[in-house]
Amino acid sequence: SGENNVDFLDSGCAMRKTVTRQNSKLGGESSKSDFIIWEIEVPKELVGRLIGRQGRFMSFLRQASGAKIYVSTLPYFHDSQVCHIEGSPHQVEKVLSLIGKKFKELSLTNIYALPPPAPLTLHSLLMTAWLFLPDGVTVEVVVANQVDAGHMFLQQHTHPTFHVLRSLDQQMYACYSQPEIPTLPTPVEVGIICAAPGLDGAWFRAQVISYFEETNEVELRYVDYGGYEKVKIDTLRQIRSDFLSLPFQGAEVLLDNVVPLPDEDRFSSEADAAVSEMTRGAVLVAQVTNYDSATGLPLIQLWNLMGDEVVSINRTLVERGFAQWLDY
């Protein structure tokens, strides 16, 4: 059939059903409840035409198909952007058909469904493995980890893939509680994804950011729950390829327009505490408004919906004297 199903087979919780070949028939016997995500890479020079003047072509695609569709800017791809489509197979097929008619030269291959690496190979993953915040669209988020007042990791808890994270956590717990799972080969390759131990037997997906050969340590970035940590290499384990199917849920972001006070090179502990107090346990709304030129990370505006009141985290931090506002 040309289909490539990426499912957690024995968990009773199929992550997603996606089709990798553009000539596969999307319709057929699929049930109406089937939900798929399809992402196509769009060269920068075509993005304007795809969105249309004042977003008209995007609006037309949404109305004609009923699918959710937006263009996301990935800071890691300088020469292209990603068109994200989600809906039933019929809705997605309709969108692809309309895009294909207008853009004969555009590949409609689903980059979201590219198969993960073969078992226990340790290639650096495509950055599309991350679940990025969509560009210029407000989304509900929660703070998973706060590095400092202006630097945090967000999770999109309303995204259709988010509920699978609990299932993945349970499967990793079961897998890595077994003895004799292979450790990482050394020297460790910077950029690889591995399994890292947490509290109470939990295991988390993490990316190696730096390798310190003299101390036999690495610095990790936790890709689902956020944060950085330096750990001994022998505590880490190779990751099973099926544990790489779920997009990484932790979106690393910086607050836009907010910088430390004059003559300070970092935010104060009071600033960190203020942001933590405003965001802890709260449902927030975030919007990507820019990208940081030094790191490529998204710059965001962040709001807390306190009752009927909408409170800007960015502006409140400045108004309370913990940061300064910087306009570009």
Coordinates of C-alpha atoms in Angstrom, one line a residue:
S1 CA 0.0 0.0 0.0
G2 CA 3.0 2.3 0.3
E3 CA 2.0 3.2 3.8
N4 CA 4.6 3.5 6.6
N5 CA 2.8 3.5 10.0
V6 CA 4.7 4.8 12.9
D7 CA 3.0 3.4 16.0
F8 CA 3.8 2.3 19.4
L9 CA 2.6 -1.2 18.6
D10 CA 2.1 -2.8 22.0
S11 CA 1.1 0.3 24.0
G12 CA -2.5 0.5 22.9
C13 CA -1.7 4.2 22.1
A14 CA -0.9 4.6 18.5
M15 CA 1.0 7.8 18.1
R16 CA 0.1 8.8 14.6
K17 CA -0.7 7.2 11.3
T18 CA 1.3 8.9 8.6
V19 CA 1.9 8.1 4.9
T20 CA 5.4 8.8 3.6
R21 CA 5.0 8.5 -0.2
Q22 CA 3.2 11.3 -2.0
N23 CA 1.6 8.9 -4.5
S24 CA 0.0 6.8 -1.8
K25 CA -3.7 6.9 -1.6
L26 CA -4.6 8.8 1.6
G27 CA -8.3 8.0 1.6
G28 CA -9.5 4.4 1.3
E29 CA -10.7 2.6 4.3
S30 CA -9.4 5.0 6.9
S31 CA -11.9 5.8 9.6
K32 CA -13.1 9.4 10.0
S33 CA -11.3 9.6 13.3
D34 CA -7.9 9.1 11.7
F35 CA -5.8 12.2 12.3
I36 CA -2.5 12.8 10.4
I37 CA 0.1 15.5 10.3
W38 CA 1.8 16.3 7.0
E39 CA 4.7 18.7 6.7
I40 CA 6.3 19.8 3.4
E41 CA 9.5 21.8 3.0
V42 CA 8.9 25.1 1.2
P43 CA 11.9 27.1 -0.3
K44 CA 12.0 30.6 1.0
E45 CA 11.3 32.1 -2.4
L46 CA 7.9 30.3 -2.6
V47 CA 6.7 31.1 0.9
G48 CA 5.2 34.4 0.0
R49 CA 3.1 32.9 -2.8
L50 CA 2.0 30.0 -0.6
I51 CA 0.7 32.3 2.1
G52 CA -0.8 34.7 -0.4
R53 CA -1.4 38.4 -0.1
Q54 CA -2.8 39.1 3.4
G55 CA -2.8 35.3 3.9
R56 CA -5.5 34.8 1.3
F57 CA -4.2 31.5 -0.2
M58 CA -3.8 30.0 3.4
S59 CA -7.3 31.1 4.2
F60 CA -8.6 29.5 0.9
L61 CA -6.8 26.2 1.7
R62 CA -8.3 26.1 5.2
Q63 CA -11.8 26.9 4.0
A64 CA -11.6 24.5 1.0
S65 CA -10.3 21.5 3.1
G66 CA -11.2 22.0 6.7
A67 CA -7.6 21.2 7.6
K68 CA -5.5 23.1 10.1
I69 CA -2.6 24.7 8.1
Y70 CA 0.2 27.2 8.8
V71 CA 3.7 28.0 7.8
S72 CA 6.3 27.5 10.5
T73 CA 9.8 29.2 10.5
L74 CA 12.5 26.9 11.6
P75 CA 15.6 28.8 12.5
Y76 CA 17.7 25.8 11.6
F77 CA 16.8 25.9 7.9
H78 CA 17.9 29.2 6.5
D79 CA 16.7 28.6 3.0
S80 CA 13.3 27.0 3.5
Q81 CA 10.3 26.9 5.8
V82 CA 7.8 24.2 6.7
C83 CA 4.2 24.1 5.8
H84 CA 2.4 22.2 8.5
I85 CA -1.0 20.5 7.7
E86 CA -3.1 18.5 10.1
G87 CA -6.5 16.9 9.8
S88 CA -8.2 13.8 8.4
P89 CA -6.6 12.0 5.5
H90 CA -9.3 13.4 3.2
Q91 CA -8.6 17.0 4.4
V92 CA -4.9 16.6 4.0
E93 CA -5.2 15.1 0.6
K94 CA -7.4 18.1 -0.5
V95 CA -4.7 20.6 0.7
L96 CA -1.9 18.7 -1.0
S97 CA -3.9 18.5 -4.3
L98 CA -4.5 22.3 -4.2
I99 CA -0.9 23.1 -3.4
G100 CA 0.3 20.7 -6.1
K101 CA -1.9 22.4 -8.7
K102 CA -0.4 25.9 -7.9
F103 CA 3.2 24.8 -7.3
K104 CA 4.2 22.1 -9.8
E105 CA 7.8 22.4 -8.7
L106 CA 7.2 21.8 -5.0
S107 CA 7.9 18.4 -3.4
L108 CA 4.8 17.2 -1.4
T109 CA 6.8 14.5 0.4
N110 CA 5.9 14.3 4.1
I111 CA 9.1 15.3 6.0
Y112 CA 7.3 14.8 9.3
A113 CA 6.9 11.1 8.7
L114 CA 10.5 10.4 7.6
P115 CA 11.4 7.1 9.3
P116 CA 13.7 7.3 12.4
P117 CA 17.2 6.0 12.2
A118 CA 17.7 2.2 12.2
P119 CA 17.8 0.7 15.7
L120 CA 20.7 1.8 17.9
T121 CA 22.4 4.0 15.2
L122 CA 23.3 7.3 16.7
H123 CA 23.0 9.8 13.9
S124 CA 22.2 13.4 14.8
L125 CA 18.5 13.9 14.1
L126 CA 16.9 16.3 11.7
M127 CA 15.8 19.4 13.6
T128 CA 12.2 18.7 12.3
A129 CA 12.1 16.1 15.1
W130 CA 11.4 19.1 17.4
L131 CA 7.8 20.3 17.9
F132 CA 8.4 24.0 17.3
L133 CA 6.0 26.8 18.1
P134 CA 4.3 27.9 14.9
D135 CA 5.4 31.2 13.6
G136 CA 3.2 34.2 14.4
V137 CA 0.3 32.2 15.8
T138 CA -0.8 32.3 19.5
V139 CA -0.7 28.8 21.1
E140 CA -1.5 27.6 24.6
V141 CA 1.6 26.4 26.5
V142 CA 2.9 25.4 29.9
V143 CA 6.4 26.1 31.2
A144 CA 8.2 22.7 31.5
N145 CA 11.5 24.2 32.6
Q146 CA 12.8 27.7 33.4
V147 CA 16.5 28.2 32.8
D148 CA 16.3 31.9 33.9
A149 CA 13.8 34.7 33.7
G150 CA 14.2 35.1 30.0
H151 CA 15.0 31.6 28.9
M152 CA 12.6 28.6 29.2
F153 CA 11.3 25.4 27.7
L154 CA 7.6 25.3 26.8
Q155 CA 5.3 22.3 26.1
Q156 CA 2.2 22.6 23.8
H157 CA -0.1 20.6 26.0
T158 CA -3.1 20.9 23.5
H159 CA -1.1 19.5 20.6
P160 CA -2.3 16.1 19.4
T161 CA 1.0 14.4 20.0
F162 CA 1.4 15.6 23.6
H163 CA -0.7 12.9 25.3
V164 CA 1.7 10.3 23.9
L165 CA 4.5 11.6 26.1
R166 CA 3.1 9.8 29.1
S167 CA 3.0 6.5 27.2
L168 CA 6.5 7.0 26.0
D169 CA 7.7 7.7 29.6
Q170 CA 6.1 4.5 30.7
Q171 CA 7.7 2.5 27.9
M172 CA 11.2 4.0 28.6
Y173 CA 10.8 3.2 32.3
A174 CA 10.0 -0.4 31.4
C175 CA 12.8 -0.7 28.9
Y176 CA 15.7 0.9 30.8
S177 CA 14.9 -0.8 34.1
Q178 CA 16.3 -3.9 32.3
P179 CA 20.0 -4.7 32.7
E180 CA 22.5 -4.8 29.8
I181 CA 21.0 -1.9 27.7
P182 CA 24.0 -0.6 25.7
T183 CA 25.9 2.4 27.0
L184 CA 27.0 5.2 24.7
P185 CA 30.1 4.6 22.6
T186 CA 33.0 6.9 23.3
P187 CA 34.1 9.4 22.2
V188 CA 30.6 10.7 22.4
E189 CA 29.2 12.3 19.3
V190 CA 27.9 15.8 20.1
G191 CA 24.3 16.2 18.9
I192 CA 23.1 12.6 19.4
I193 CA 20.0 11.7 21.3
C194 CA 20.3 9.3 24.2
A195 CA 18.3 8.0 27.2
A196 CA 19.2 9.7 30.5
P197 CA 18.1 8.7 34.0
G198 CA 15.8 10.8 36.2
L199 CA 14.3 10.4 39.6
D200 CA 12.6 7.3 40.8
G201 CA 13.7 5.1 37.9
A202 CA 12.4 7.5 35.2
W203 CA 14.2 7.8 31.9
F204 CA 14.1 10.8 29.6
R205 CA 15.2 11.6 26.0
A206 CA 18.1 14.0 26.0
Q207 CA 20.6 15.5 23.5
V208 CA 24.3 15.7 24.0
I209 CA 25.3 19.3 23.8
S210 CA 29.0 19.1 24.9
Y211 CA 31.5 16.4 25.6
F212 CA 34.2 16.7 28.3
E213 CA 36.6 13.9 27.7
E214 CA 38.9 14.6 30.6
T215 CA 36.1 14.2 33.2
N216 CA 34.1 11.6 31.2
E217 CA 31.0 13.9 31.3
V218 CA 28.6 15.4 28.9
E219 CA 26.2 18.4 29.0
L220 CA 22.7 17.3 28.1
R221 CA 19.6 19.2 27.0
Y222 CA 16.4 17.4 27.9
V223 CA 14.3 17.4 24.7
D224 CA 10.8 16.8 26.2
Y225 CA 11.0 18.4 29.7
G226 CA 13.6 21.0 29.1
G227 CA 16.7 22.1 31.0
Y228 CA 20.4 21.5 30.9
E229 CA 22.5 19.2 33.1
K230 CA 26.1 17.9 33.2
V231 CA 26.2 14.1 33.9
K232 CA 28.7 11.2 33.8
I233 CA 28.7 9.3 30.4
D234 CA 28.3 5.9 32.0
T235 CA 24.9 6.8 33.4
L236 CA 23.5 7.2 29.8
R237 CA 22.1 4.6 27.5
Q238 CA 21.6 4.2 23.8
I239 CA 18.1 5.1 22.6
R240 CA 15.8 2.6 20.8
S241 CA 14.8 3.9 17.4
D242 CA 11.0 3.5 18.2
F243 CA 11.5 5.9 21.1
L244 CA 12.4 8.6 18.5
S245 CA 9.0 8.5 16.7
L246 CA 7.4 11.2 18.9
P247 CA 8.5 14.7 18.1
F248 CA 10.5 16.3 20.9
Q249 CA 8.0 18.2 23.1
G250 CA 10.2 20.8 24.8
A251 CA 10.3 24.0 22.7
E252 CA 13.3 26.2 23.9
V253 CA 12.5 29.9 23.7
L254 CA 13.6 33.3 24.9
L255 CA 11.3 36.2 26.0
D256 CA 11.3 38.9 23.3
N257 CA 12.2 42.6 24.1
V258 CA 13.3 41.7 27.6
V259 CA 17.0 41.9 28.7
P260 CA 18.8 42.1 32.0
L261 CA 19.0 45.5 33.7
P262 CA 21.8 47.9 32.6
D263 CA 25.3 46.8 33.8
E264 CA 24.1 43.3 34.5
D265 CA 24.9 40.4 32.3
R266 CA 22.2 38.1 33.6
F267 CA 18.8 38.2 35.2
S268 CA 18.7 38.5 39.0
S269 CA 17.4 35.7 41.2
E270 CA 14.4 38.0 42.0
A271 CA 13.7 38.2 38.3
D272 CA 13.9 34.4 38.0
A273 CA 11.5 34.1 41.0
A274 CA 9.0 36.6 39.6
V275 CA 8.7 34.7 36.2
S276 CA 8.4 31.4 38.0
E277 CA 5.6 32.8 40.2
M278 CA 3.7 34.1 37.2
T279 CA 4.0 30.9 35.1
R280 CA 4.1 28.0 37.6
G281 CA 1.2 25.7 37.0
A282 CA -0.5 28.2 34.8
V283 CA -1.9 27.9 31.3
L284 CA -0.1 30.5 29.2
V285 CA -0.4 31.8 25.7
A286 CA 2.8 32.3 23.6
Q287 CA 3.4 33.8 20.2
V288 CA 6.7 33.7 18.3
T289 CA 7.5 37.3 17.3
N290 CA 11.2 37.0 16.2
Y291 CA 14.3 34.9 16.3
D292 CA 17.5 35.5 18.2
S293 CA 20.3 36.1 15.8
A294 CA 23.0 34.6 18.1
T295 CA 21.3 31.3 19.0
G296 CA 18.5 30.9 16.4
L297 CA 16.0 30.4 19.2
P298 CA 12.5 31.8 18.9
L299 CA 11.8 35.0 20.7
I300 CA 8.3 35.1 22.2
Q301 CA 5.6 37.2 23.8
L302 CA 4.1 35.3 26.7
W303 CA 0.8 36.0 28.5
N304 CA -0.9 34.6 31.5
L305 CA -4.7 34.4 31.4
M306 CA -5.5 35.2 35.0
G307 CA -9.3 35.0 35.2
D308 CA -10.6 37.6 32.8
E309 CA -7.3 39.4 32.8
V310 CA -4.5 38.9 30.3
V311 CA -1.2 39.6 31.8
S312 CA 2.0 40.1 29.7
I313 CA 4.9 38.3 31.4
N314 CA 7.3 40.3 29.2
R315 CA 5.9 43.7 30.2
T316 CA 5.3 42.8 33.9
L317 CA 8.9 41.8 34.3
V318 CA 9.9 45.3 33.1
E319 CA 7.2 47.2 35.0
R320 CA 8.3 45.5 38.3
G321 CA 11.9 46.7 37.7
F322 CA 13.4 43.2 37.1
A323 CA 14.4 43.8 33.4
Q324 CA 14.6 46.5 30.7
W325 CA 12.6 46.7 27.5
L326 CA 14.6 46.6 24.3
D327 CA 13.0 47.5 21.0
Y328 CA 14.8 46.4 17.9

